[in-house]
PDB file of C-alpha atoms in Angstrom:
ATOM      1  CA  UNK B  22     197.765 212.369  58.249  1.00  0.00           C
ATOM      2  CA  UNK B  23     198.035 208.897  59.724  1.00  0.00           C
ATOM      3  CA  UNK B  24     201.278 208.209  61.491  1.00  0.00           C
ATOM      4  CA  UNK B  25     204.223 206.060  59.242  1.00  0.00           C
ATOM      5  CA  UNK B  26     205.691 202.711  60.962  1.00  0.00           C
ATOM      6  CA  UNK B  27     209.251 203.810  60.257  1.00  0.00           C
ATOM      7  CA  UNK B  28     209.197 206.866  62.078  1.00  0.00           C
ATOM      8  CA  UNK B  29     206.911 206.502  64.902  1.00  0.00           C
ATOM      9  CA  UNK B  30     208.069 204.039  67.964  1.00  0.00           C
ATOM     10  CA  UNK B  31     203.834 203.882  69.070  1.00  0.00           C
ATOM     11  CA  UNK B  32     202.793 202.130  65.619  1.00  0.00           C
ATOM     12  CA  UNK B  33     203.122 198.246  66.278  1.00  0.00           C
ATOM     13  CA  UNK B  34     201.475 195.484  63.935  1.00  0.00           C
ATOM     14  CA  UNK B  35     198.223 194.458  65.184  1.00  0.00           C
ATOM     15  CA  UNK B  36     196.168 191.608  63.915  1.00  0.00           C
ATOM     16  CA  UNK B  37     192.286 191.919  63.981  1.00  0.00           C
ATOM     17  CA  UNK B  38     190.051 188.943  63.191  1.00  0.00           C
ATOM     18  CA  UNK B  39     186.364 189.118  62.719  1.00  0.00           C
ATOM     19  CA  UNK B  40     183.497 187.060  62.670  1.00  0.00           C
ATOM     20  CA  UNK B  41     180.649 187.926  60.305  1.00  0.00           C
ATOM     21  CA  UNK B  42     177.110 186.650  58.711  1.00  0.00           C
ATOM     22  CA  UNK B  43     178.523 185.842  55.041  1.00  0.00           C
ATOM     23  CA  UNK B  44     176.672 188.779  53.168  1.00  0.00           C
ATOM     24  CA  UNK B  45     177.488 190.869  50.319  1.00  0.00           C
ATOM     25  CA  UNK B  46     179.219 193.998  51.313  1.00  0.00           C
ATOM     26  CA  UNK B  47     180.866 192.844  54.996  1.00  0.00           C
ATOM     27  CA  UNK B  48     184.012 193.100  52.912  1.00  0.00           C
ATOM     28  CA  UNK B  49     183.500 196.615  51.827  1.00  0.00           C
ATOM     29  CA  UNK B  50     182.269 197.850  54.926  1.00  0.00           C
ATOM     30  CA  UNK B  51     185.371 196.384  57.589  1.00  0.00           C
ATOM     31  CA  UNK B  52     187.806 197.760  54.887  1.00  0.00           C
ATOM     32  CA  UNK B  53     186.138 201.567  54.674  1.00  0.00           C
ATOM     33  CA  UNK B  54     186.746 201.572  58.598  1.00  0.00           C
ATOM     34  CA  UNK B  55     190.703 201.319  57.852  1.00  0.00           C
ATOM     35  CA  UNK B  56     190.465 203.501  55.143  1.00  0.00           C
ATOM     36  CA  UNK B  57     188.569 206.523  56.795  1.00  0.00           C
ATOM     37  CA  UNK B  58     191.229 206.302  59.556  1.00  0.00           C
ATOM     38  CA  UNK B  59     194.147 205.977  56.750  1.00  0.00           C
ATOM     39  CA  UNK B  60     195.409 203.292  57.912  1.00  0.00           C
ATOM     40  CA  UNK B  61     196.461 200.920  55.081  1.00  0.00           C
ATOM     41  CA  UNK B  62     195.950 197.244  55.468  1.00  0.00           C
ATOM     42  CA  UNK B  63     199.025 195.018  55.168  1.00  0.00           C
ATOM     43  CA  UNK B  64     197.092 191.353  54.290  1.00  0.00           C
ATOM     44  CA  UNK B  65     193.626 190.236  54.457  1.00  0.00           C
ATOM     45  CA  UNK B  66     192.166 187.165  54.544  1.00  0.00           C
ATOM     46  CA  UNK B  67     188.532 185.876  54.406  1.00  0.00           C
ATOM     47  CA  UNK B  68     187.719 181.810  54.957  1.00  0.00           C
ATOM     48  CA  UNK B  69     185.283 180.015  55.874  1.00  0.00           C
ATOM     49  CA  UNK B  70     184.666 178.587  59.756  1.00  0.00           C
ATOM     50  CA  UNK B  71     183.188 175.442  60.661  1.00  0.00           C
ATOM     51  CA  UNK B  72     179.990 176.641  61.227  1.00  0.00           C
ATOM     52  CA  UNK B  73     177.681 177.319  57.666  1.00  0.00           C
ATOM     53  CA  UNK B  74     177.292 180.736  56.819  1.00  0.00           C
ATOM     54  CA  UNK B  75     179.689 182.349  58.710  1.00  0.00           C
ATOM     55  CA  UNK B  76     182.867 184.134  57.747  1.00  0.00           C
ATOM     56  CA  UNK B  77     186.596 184.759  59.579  1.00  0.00           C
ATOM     57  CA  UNK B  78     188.230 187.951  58.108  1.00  0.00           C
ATOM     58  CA  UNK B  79     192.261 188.598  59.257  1.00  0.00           C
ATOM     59  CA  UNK B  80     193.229 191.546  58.796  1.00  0.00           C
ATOM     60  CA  UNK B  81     196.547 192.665  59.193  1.00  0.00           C
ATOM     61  CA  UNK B  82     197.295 196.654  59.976  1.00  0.00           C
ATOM     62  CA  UNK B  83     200.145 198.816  61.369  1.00  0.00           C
ATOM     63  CA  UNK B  84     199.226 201.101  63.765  1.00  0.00           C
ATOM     64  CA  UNK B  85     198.645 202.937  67.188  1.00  0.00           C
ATOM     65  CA  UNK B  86     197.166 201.121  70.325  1.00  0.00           C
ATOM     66  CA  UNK B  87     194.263 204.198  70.609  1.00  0.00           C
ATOM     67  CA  UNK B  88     193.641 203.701  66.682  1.00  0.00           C
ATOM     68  CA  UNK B  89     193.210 199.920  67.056  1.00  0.00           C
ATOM     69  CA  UNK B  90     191.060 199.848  69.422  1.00  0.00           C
ATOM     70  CA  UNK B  91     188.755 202.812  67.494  1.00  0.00           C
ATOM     71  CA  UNK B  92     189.080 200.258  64.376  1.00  0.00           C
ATOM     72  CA  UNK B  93     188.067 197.469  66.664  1.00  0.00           C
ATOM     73  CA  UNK B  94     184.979 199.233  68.089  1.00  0.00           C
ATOM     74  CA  UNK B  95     183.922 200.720  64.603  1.00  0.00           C
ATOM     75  CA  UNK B  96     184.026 197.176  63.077  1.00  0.00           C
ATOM     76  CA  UNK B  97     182.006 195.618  66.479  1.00  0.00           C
ATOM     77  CA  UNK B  98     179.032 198.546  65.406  1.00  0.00           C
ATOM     78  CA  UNK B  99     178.177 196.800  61.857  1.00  0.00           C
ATOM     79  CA  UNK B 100     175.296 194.601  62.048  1.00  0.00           C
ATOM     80  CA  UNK B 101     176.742 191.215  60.652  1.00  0.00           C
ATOM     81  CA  UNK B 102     179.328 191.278  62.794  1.00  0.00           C
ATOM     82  CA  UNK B 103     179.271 188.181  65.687  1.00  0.00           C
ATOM     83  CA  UNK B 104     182.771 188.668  67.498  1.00  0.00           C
ATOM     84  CA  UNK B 105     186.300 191.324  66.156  1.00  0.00           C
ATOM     85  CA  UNK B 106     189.137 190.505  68.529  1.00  0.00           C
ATOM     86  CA  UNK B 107     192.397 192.451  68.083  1.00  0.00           C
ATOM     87  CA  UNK B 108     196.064 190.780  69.050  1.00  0.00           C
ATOM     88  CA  UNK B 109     199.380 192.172  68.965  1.00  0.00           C
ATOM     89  CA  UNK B 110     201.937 190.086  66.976  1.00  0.00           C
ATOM     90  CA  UNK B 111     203.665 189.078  70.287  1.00  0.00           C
ATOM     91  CA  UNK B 112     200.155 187.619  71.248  1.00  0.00           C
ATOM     92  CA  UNK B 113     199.812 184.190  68.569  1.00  0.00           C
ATOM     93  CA  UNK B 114     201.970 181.924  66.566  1.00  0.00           C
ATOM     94  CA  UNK B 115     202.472 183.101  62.961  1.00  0.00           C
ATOM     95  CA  UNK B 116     204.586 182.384  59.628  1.00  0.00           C
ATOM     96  CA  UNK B 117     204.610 182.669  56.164  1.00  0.00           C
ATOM     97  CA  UNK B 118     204.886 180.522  53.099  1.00  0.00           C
ATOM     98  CA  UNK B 119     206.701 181.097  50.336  1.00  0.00           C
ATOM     99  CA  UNK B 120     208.032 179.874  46.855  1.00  0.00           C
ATOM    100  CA  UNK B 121     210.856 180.055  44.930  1.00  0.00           C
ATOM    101  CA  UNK B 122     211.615 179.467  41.546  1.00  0.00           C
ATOM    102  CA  UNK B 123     215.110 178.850  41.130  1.00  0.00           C
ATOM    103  CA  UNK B 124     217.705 178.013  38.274  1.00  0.00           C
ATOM    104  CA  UNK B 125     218.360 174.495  37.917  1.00  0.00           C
ATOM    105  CA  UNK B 126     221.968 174.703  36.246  1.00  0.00           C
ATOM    106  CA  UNK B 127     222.889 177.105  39.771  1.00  0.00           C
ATOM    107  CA  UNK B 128     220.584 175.469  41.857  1.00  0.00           C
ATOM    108  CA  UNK B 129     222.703 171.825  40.998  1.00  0.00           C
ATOM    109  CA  UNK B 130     226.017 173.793  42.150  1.00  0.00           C
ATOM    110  CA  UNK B 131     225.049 175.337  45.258  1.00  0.00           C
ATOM    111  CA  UNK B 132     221.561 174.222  46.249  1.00  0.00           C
ATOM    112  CA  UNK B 133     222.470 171.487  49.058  1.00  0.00           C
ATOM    113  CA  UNK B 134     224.246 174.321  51.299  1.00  0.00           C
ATOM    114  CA  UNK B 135     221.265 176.674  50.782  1.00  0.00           C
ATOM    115  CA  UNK B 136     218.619 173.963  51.526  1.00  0.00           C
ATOM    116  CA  UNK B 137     220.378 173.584  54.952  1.00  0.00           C
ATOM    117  CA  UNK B 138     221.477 176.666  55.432  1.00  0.00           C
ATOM    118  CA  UNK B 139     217.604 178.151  55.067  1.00  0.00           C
ATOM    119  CA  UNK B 140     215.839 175.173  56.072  1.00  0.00           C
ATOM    120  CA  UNK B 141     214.456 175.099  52.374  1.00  0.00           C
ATOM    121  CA  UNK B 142     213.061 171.312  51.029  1.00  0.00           C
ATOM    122  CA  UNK B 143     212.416 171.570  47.169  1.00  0.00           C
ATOM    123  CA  UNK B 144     208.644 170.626  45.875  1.00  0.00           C
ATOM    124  CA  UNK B 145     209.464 170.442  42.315  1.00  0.00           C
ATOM    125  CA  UNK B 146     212.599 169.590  39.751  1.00  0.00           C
ATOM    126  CA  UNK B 147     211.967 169.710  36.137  1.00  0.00           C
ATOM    127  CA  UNK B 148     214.730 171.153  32.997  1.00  0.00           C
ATOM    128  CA  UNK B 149     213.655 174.680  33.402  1.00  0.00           C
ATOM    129  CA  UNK B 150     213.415 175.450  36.949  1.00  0.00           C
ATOM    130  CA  UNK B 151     213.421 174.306  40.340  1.00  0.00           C
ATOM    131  CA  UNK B 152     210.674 175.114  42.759  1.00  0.00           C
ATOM    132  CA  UNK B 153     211.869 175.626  46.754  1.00  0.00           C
ATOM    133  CA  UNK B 154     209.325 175.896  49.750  1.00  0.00           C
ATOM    134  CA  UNK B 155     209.871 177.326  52.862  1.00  0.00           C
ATOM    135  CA  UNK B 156     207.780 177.798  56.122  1.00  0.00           C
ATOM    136  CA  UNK B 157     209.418 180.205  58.766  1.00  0.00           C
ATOM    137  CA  UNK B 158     208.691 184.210  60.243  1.00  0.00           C
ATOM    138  CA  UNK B 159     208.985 187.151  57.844  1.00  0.00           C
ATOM    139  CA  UNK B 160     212.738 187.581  58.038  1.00  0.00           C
ATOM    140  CA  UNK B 161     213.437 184.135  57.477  1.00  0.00           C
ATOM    141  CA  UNK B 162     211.649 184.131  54.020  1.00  0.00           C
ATOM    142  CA  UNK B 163     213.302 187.082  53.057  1.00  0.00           C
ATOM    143  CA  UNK B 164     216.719 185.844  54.322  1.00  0.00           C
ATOM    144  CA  UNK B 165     216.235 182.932  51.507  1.00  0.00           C
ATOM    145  CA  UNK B 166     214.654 185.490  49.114  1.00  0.00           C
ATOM    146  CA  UNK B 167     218.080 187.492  49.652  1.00  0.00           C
ATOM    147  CA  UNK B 168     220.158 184.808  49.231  1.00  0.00           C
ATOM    148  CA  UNK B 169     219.038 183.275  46.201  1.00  0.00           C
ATOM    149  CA  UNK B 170     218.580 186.521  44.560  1.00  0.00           C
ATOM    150  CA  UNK B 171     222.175 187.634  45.280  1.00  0.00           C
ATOM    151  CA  UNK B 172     223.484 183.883  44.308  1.00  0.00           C
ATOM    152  CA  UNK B 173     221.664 184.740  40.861  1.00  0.00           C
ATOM    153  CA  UNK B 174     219.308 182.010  41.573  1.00  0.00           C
ATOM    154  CA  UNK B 175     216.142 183.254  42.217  1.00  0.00           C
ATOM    155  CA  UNK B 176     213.711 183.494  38.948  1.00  0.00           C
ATOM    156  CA  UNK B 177     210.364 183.917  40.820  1.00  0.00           C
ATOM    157  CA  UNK B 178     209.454 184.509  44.184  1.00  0.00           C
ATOM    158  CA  UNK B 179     206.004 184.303  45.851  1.00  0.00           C
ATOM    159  CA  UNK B 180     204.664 184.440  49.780  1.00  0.00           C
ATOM    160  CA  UNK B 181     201.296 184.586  51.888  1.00  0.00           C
ATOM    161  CA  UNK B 182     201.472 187.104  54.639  1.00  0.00           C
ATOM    162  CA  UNK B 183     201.407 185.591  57.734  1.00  0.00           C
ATOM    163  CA  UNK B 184     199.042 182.007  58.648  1.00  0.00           C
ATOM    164  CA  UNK B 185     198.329 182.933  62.203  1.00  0.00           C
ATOM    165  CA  UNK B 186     197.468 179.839  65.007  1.00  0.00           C
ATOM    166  CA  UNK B 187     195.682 181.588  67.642  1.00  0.00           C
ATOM    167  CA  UNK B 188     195.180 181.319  71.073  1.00  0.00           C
ATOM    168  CA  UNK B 189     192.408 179.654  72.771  1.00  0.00           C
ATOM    169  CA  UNK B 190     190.329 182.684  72.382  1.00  0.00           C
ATOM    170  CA  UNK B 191     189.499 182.354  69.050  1.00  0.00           C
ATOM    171  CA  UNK B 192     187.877 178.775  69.389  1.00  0.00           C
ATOM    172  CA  UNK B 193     185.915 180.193  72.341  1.00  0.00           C
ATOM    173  CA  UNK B 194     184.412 182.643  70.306  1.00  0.00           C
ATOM    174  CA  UNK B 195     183.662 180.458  67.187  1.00  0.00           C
ATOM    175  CA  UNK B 196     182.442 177.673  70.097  1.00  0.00           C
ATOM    176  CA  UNK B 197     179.901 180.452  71.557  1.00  0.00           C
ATOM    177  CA  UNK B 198     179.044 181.325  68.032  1.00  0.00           C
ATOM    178  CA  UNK B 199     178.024 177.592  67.602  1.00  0.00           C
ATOM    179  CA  UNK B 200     175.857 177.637  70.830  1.00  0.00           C
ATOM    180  CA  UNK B 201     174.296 180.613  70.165  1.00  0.00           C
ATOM    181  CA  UNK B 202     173.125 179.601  66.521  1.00  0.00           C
ATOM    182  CA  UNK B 203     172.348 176.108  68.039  1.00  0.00           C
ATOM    183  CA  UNK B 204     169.891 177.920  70.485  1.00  0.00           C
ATOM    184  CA  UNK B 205     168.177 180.459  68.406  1.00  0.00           C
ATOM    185  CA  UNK B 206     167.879 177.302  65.792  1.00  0.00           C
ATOM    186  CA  UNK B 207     169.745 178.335  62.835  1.00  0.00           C
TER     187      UNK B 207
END
């Protein structure tokens, strides 16, 4: 049985990125590694990189250092892979974006104070709601989401897991993916 993040002090959240060949069944492949090793996966996200035909996958997992690192060299072993790099949470710059749906009639009474307070800016006012935005780390979105819900504000709520800015390391690796294709003449 895999280890639970509440309980254990050694499971940490760990942030794996990969670069792939865009080809049908990548996906299915990195995500069987996690699952063989029970180890659910918290967000994913697949986008495009500036160079044509290749993918960046961010993955986000709790877990052990030791089971990591297995993850890490089981994703390194499939074929279309070009680079997997794994980072701690300490290790880049990360936060979230969320939005709010609030009440207009409440929003009108209290909403100045909670803009400020939360470091909220509002994106959209029309008769039936009001729509807040905020950038921030986990625990600031939820202190908003808290707020408004226990002000009897909050109609709909919505949030990306985290938009991570790495380090230096990453445009290394998609750099010496660009040199490498630019040699073999892809």
């Amino acid at each position: 049985m895999a280890p639970i993040k509440d309980t254990d002090p050694a499971i940490r959240e760990y942030i794996i990125t990969v670069f792939t060949e865009n080809q049908v069944g990548v996906l299915g492949r990195i995500t069987s590694i996690f699952t063989r090793r029970k180890i659910n996966i918290e967000s994913l996200k697949v986008s495009e990189t500036p160079v044509k035909g290749i993918s960046m996958f961010t993955i986000h997992a709790f877990t052990t250092e030791d089971t990591a690192c297995r993850i890490l060299s089981g994703i390194e072993r499939i074929i279309e892979v070009l680079r997997a790099d794994k980072y701690r949470t300490d290790e880049f710059t990360a936060q979230q974006i969320a939005l709010y749906k609030v009440s207009p009639e409440l929003f009108l009474r209290g909403g100045d104070a909670c803009l400020k307070a939360h470091n909220a800016r509002v994106i959209e006012i029309n008769p039936e709601y009001v729509v807040l935005e905020r950038t921030g780390a986990k625990e600031e979105i939820e202190a908003l989401r808290s707020y408004l819900a226990q002000s009897g504000m909050l109609m709909q709520f919505t949030h990306s897991e985290n938009i991570v800015l790495h380090d230096a390391t990453v445009e290394n690796a998609l750099s010496g993916i660009i040199d490498q294709r630019d040699y073999l003449g892809d």
